[in-house]
Short mmCIF file of C-alpha atoms and ligand atoms in Angstrom, two decimals:
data_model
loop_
_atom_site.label_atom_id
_atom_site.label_comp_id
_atom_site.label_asym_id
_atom_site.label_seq_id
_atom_site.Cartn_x
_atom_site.Cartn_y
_atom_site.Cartn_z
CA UNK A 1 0.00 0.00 0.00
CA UNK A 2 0.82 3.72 -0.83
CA UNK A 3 2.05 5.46 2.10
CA UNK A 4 -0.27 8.24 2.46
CA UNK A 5 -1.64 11.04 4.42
CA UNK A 6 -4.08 10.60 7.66
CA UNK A 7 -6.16 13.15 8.70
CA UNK A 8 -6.61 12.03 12.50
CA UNK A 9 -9.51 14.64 13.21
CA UNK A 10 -12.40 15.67 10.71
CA UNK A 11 -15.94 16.12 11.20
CA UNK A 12 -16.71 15.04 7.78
CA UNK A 13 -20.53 15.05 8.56
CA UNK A 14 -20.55 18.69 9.65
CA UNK A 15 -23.00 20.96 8.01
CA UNK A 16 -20.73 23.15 6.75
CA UNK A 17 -20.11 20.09 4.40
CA UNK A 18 -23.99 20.23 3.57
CA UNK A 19 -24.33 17.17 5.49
CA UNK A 20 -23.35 13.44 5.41
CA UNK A 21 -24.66 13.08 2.11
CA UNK A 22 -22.71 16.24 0.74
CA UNK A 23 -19.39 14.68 2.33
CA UNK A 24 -18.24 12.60 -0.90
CA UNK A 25 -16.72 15.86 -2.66
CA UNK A 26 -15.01 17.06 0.34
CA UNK A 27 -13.44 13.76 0.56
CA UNK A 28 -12.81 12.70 -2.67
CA UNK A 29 -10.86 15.74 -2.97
CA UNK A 30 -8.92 14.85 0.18
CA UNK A 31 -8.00 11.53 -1.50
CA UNK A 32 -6.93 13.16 -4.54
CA UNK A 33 -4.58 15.89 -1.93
CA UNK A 34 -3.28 11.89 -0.99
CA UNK A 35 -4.99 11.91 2.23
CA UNK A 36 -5.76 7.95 2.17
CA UNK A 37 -7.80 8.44 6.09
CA UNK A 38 -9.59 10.16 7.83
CA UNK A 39 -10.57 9.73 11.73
CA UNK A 40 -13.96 10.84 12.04
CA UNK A 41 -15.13 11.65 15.50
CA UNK A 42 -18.75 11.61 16.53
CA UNK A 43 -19.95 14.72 18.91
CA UNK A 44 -23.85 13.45 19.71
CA UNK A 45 -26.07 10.40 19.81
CA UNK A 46 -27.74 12.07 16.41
CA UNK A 47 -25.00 11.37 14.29
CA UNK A 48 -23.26 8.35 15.32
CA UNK A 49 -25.02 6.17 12.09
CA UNK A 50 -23.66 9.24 10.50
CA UNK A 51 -20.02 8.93 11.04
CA UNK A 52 -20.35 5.07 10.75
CA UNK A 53 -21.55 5.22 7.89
CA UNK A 54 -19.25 8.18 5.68
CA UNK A 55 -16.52 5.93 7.57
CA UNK A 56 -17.79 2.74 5.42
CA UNK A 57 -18.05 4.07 2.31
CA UNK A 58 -14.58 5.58 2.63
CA UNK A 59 -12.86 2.60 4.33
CA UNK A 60 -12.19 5.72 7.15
CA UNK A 61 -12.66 5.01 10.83
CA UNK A 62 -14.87 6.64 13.27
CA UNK A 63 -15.28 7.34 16.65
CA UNK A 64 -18.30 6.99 19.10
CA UNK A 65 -18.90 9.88 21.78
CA UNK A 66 -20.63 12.96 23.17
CA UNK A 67 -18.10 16.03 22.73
CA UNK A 68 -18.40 18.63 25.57
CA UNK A 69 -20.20 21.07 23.26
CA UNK A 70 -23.23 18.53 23.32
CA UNK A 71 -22.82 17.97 26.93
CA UNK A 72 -25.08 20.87 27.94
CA UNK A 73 -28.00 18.95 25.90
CA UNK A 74 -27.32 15.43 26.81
CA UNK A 75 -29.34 12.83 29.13
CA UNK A 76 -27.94 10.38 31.20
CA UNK A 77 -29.72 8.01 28.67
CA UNK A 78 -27.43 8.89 26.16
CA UNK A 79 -24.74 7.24 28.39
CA UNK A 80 -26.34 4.13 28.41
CA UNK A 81 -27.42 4.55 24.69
CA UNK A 82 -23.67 4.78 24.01
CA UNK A 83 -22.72 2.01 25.89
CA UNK A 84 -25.02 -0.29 23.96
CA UNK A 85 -24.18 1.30 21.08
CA UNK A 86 -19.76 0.33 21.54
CA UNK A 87 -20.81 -2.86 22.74
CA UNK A 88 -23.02 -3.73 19.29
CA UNK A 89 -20.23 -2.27 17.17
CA UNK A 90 -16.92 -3.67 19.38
CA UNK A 91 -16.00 -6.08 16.81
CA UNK A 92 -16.51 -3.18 13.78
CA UNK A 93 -13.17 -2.78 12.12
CA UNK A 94 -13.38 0.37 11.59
CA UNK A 95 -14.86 1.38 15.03
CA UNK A 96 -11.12 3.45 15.99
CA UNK A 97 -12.05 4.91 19.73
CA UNK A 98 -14.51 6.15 22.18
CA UNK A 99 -14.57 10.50 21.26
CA UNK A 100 -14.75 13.07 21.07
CA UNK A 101 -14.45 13.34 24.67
CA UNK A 102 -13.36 16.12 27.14
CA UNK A 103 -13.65 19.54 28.91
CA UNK A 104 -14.14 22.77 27.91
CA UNK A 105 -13.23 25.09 29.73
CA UNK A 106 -13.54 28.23 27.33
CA UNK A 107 -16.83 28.71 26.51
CA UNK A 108 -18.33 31.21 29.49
CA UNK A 109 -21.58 28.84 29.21
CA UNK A 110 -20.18 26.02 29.75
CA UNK A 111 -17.87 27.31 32.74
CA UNK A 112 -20.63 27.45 35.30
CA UNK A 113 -20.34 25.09 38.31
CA UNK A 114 -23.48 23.07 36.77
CA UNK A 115 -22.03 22.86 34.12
CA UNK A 116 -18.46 22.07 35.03
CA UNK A 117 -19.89 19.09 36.92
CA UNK A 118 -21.91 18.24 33.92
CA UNK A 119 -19.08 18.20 31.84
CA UNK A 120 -17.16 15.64 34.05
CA UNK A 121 -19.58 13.29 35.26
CA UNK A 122 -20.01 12.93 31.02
CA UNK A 123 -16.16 12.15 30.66
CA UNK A 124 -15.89 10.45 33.47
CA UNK A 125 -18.60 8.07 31.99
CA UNK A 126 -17.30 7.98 28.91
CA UNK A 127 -13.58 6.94 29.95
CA UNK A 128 -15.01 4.18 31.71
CA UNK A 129 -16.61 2.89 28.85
CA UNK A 130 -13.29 3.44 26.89
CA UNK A 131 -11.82 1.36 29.85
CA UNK A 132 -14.11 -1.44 29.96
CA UNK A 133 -14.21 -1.95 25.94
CA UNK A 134 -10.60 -1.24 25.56
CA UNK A 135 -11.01 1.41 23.14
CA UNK A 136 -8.81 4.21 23.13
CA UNK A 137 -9.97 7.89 23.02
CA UNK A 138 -9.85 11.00 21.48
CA UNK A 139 -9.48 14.27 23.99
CA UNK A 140 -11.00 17.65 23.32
CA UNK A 141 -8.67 19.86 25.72
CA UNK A 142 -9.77 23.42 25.78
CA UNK A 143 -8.37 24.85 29.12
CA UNK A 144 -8.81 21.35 30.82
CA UNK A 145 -5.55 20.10 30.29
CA UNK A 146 -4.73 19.52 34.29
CA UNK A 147 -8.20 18.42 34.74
CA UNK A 148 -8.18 15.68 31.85
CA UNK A 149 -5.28 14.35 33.00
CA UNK A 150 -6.21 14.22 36.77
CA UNK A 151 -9.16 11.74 35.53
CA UNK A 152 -7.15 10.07 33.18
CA UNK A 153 -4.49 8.65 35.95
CA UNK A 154 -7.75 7.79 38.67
CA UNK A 155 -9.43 5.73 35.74
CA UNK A 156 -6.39 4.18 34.11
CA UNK A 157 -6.57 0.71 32.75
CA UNK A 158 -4.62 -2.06 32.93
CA UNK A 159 -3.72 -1.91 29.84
CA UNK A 160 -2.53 1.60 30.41
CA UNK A 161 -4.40 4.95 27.94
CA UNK A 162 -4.08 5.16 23.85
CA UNK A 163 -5.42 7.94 21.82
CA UNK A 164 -5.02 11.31 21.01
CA UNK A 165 -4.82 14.87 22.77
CA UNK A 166 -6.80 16.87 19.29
CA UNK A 167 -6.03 20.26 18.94
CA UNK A 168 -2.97 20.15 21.49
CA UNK A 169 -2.29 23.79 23.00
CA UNK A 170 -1.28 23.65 26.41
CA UNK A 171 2.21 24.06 27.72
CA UNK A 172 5.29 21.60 27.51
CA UNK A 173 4.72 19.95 31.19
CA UNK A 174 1.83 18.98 29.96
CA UNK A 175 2.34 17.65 26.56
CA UNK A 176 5.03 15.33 28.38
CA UNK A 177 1.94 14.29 30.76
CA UNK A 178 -0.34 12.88 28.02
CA UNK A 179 2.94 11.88 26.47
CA UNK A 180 3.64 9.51 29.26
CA UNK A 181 0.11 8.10 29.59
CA UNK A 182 0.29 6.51 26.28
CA UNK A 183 -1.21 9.80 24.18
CA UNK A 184 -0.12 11.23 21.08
CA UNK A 185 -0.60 14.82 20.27
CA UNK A 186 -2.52 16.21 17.48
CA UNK A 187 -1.53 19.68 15.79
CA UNK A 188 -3.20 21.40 13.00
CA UNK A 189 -4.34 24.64 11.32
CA UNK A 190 -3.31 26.26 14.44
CA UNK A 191 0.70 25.47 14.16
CA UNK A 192 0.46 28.01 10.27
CA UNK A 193 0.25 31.14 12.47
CA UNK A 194 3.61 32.75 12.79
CA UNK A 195 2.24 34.33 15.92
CA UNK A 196 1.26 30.99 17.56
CA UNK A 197 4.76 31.11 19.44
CA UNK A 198 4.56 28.74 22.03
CA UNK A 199 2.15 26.00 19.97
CA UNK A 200 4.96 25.93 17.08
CA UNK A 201 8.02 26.21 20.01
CA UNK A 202 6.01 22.84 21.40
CA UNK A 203 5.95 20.66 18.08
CA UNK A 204 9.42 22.32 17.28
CA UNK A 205 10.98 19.94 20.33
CA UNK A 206 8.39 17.31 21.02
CA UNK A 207 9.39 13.98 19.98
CA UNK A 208 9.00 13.04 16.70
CA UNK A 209 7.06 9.58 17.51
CA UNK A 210 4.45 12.09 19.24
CA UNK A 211 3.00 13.92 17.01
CA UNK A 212 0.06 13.22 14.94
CA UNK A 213 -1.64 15.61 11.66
CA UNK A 214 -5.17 16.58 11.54
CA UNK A 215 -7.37 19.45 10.26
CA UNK A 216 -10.72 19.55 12.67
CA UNK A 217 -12.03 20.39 9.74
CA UNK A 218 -14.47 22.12 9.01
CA UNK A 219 -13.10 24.16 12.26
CA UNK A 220 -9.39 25.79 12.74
CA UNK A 221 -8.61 26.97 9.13
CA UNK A 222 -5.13 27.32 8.48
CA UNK A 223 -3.94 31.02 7.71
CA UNK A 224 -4.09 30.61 4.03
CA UNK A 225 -7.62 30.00 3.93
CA UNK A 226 -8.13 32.58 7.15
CA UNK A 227 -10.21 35.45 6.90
CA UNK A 228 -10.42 38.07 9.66
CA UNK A 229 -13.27 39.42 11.48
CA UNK A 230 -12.26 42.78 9.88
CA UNK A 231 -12.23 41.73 6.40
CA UNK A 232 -15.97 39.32 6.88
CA UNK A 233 -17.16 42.47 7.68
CA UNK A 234 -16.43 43.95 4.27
CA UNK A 235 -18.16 40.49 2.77
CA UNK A 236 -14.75 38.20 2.23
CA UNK A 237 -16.22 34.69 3.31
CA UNK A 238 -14.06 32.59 5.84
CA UNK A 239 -12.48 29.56 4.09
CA UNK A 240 -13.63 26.58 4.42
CA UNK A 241 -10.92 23.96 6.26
CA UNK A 242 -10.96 20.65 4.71
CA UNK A 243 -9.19 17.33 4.96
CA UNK A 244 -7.68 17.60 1.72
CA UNK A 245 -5.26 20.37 3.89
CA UNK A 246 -3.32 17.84 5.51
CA UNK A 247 -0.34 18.16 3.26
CA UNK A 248 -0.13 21.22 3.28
CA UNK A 249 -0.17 21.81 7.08
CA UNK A 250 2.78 18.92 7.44
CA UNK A 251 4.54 21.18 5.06
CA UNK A 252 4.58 23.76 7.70
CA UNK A 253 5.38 21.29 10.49
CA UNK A 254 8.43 19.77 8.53
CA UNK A 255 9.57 23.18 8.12
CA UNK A 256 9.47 24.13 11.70
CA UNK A 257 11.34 20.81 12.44
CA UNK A 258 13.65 21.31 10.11
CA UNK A 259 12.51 17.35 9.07
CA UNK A 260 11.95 15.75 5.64
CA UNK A 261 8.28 16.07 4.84
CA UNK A 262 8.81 11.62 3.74
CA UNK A 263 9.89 11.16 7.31
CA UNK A 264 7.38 13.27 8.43
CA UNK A 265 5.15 12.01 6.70
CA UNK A 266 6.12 7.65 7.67
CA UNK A 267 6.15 9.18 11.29
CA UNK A 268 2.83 10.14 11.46
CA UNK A 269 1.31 7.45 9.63
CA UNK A 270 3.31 5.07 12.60
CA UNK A 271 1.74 7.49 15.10
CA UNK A 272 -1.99 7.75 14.37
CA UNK A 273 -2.07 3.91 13.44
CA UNK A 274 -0.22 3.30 17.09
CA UNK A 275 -2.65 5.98 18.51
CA UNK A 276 -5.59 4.53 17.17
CA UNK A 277 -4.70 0.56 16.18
CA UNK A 278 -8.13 0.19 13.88
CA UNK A 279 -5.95 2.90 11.21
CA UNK A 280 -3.57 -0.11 10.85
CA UNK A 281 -6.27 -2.86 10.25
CA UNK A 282 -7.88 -0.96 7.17
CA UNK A 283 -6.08 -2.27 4.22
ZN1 ZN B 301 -13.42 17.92 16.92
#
């Protein structure tokens, strides 16, 4: 097989897409940009047949989860629905990890004590499940890093923690924390900003066999396709991010590394399919 690109993070069902059913140009172009996977995370009950199912038709894998963002509107029945819904679909292939799962500790609405306790109770759920299936999981960390990790080492299981830290911003100490539990690191969009200092500092010096590529698409554009508040106003539409990115963006990190984008390139295809084993099984 042709050593390609993976896009560990894309919400290839998002709207902004026009929908699951919309998806297929988004990534056929990605395959054409020689982006041979995509991880595609699930954020609510609602579209868990949808990620299963883009995931199927593109021999992708998908993840099964309630994202902080959807914790304000989820039940404790959607716990239990997601339990059954990992144990009908263990033996899936393609089924990569229990996500996206996490805190947020950003939003203002989300940072009330309600909600705060909301928002852990529903990862602290969730990581149990991970746990119990021996899954590994895929960590929105928004101002939670301490937090995330404080669960993560009272819930560990035998088997020890795989999966990947999405988005990664926080500070070196850190990184080396979710290193150590068995995590890889996942940088995007965010790392093409000249002014993101201490991100592109971090993925500068972190280990090579740490680091994993993704977009988030259709969120975190990088600069190129970046359009600022200032010039929306005067009608210039924000770009669109897209999986098809992904070479692009390892351009930038093998620049800052001063690495070959080809070892770059083998490195994070190790990574992601030691992050998230199912990546490996998909022939
Ligand atoms: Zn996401």
């Amino acid at each position: 097989m042709r050593l390609g690109w993976i896009d560990t993070h894309c919400h290839l069902d998002a709207s902004e897409f026009g929908g699951p059913d919309q998806a297929d140009a988004v990534r056929a172009a990605a395959r054409n940009a020689g982006v041979q996977r995509c991880v595609i995370p699930a954020v609510e009950a609602a579209n868990w047949g949808a990620v299963r199912t883009l995931a199927q038709r593109w021999g992708d894998v998908y993840c099964l989860g309630i994202h902080p963002l959807y914790v304000p509107h989820a039940q404790e029945s959607d716990l239990l629905a997601l339990r059954a819904e990992i144990a009908s679909n263990r033996d899936d292939p393609q089924l990569a990890a229990v996500g996206e799962i996490g805190l947020d500790f950003f939003v203002p609405a989300l940072c009330t004590p309600a909600m705060r306790e909301k928002q852990e109770h529903f990862y602290q759920a969730q990581l149990r499940i991970a746990a119990e299936f021996e899954l590994p999981v895929i960590l929105h960390v928004r101002r939670s890093a301490d937090r995330l990790l404080k669960f993560l080492h009272a819930l560990q299981p035998a088997s020890g923690w795989r999966g990947i830290a999405h988005a990664f911003n926080g500070s070196t100490q850190q990184a080396q924390r979710f290193i150590d539990l068995g995590f890889k690191l996942g940088f995007g969009g965010a790392v093409t900003f000249e002014r993101a200092l201490q991100l592109r500092r971090l993925v500068q010096t972190l280990p090579l066999q740490s680091i994993v590529l993704e977009t988030d698409a259709p969120d975190i554009p990088p600069h190129w396709l970046y359009t600022t508040a200032h010039r929306r106003e005067s009608g210039i539409a924000q770009g669109v991010n897209t999986p098809a990115q992904i070479p692009a963006i390892a351009a930038v990190v093998a620049q800052l590394r001063g690495t070959v984008l080809a070892q770059l390139q083998a490195a994070a295809w190790r990574n992601a399919c030691e992050a998230l084993p199912a990546l490996a099984v998909q022939a």
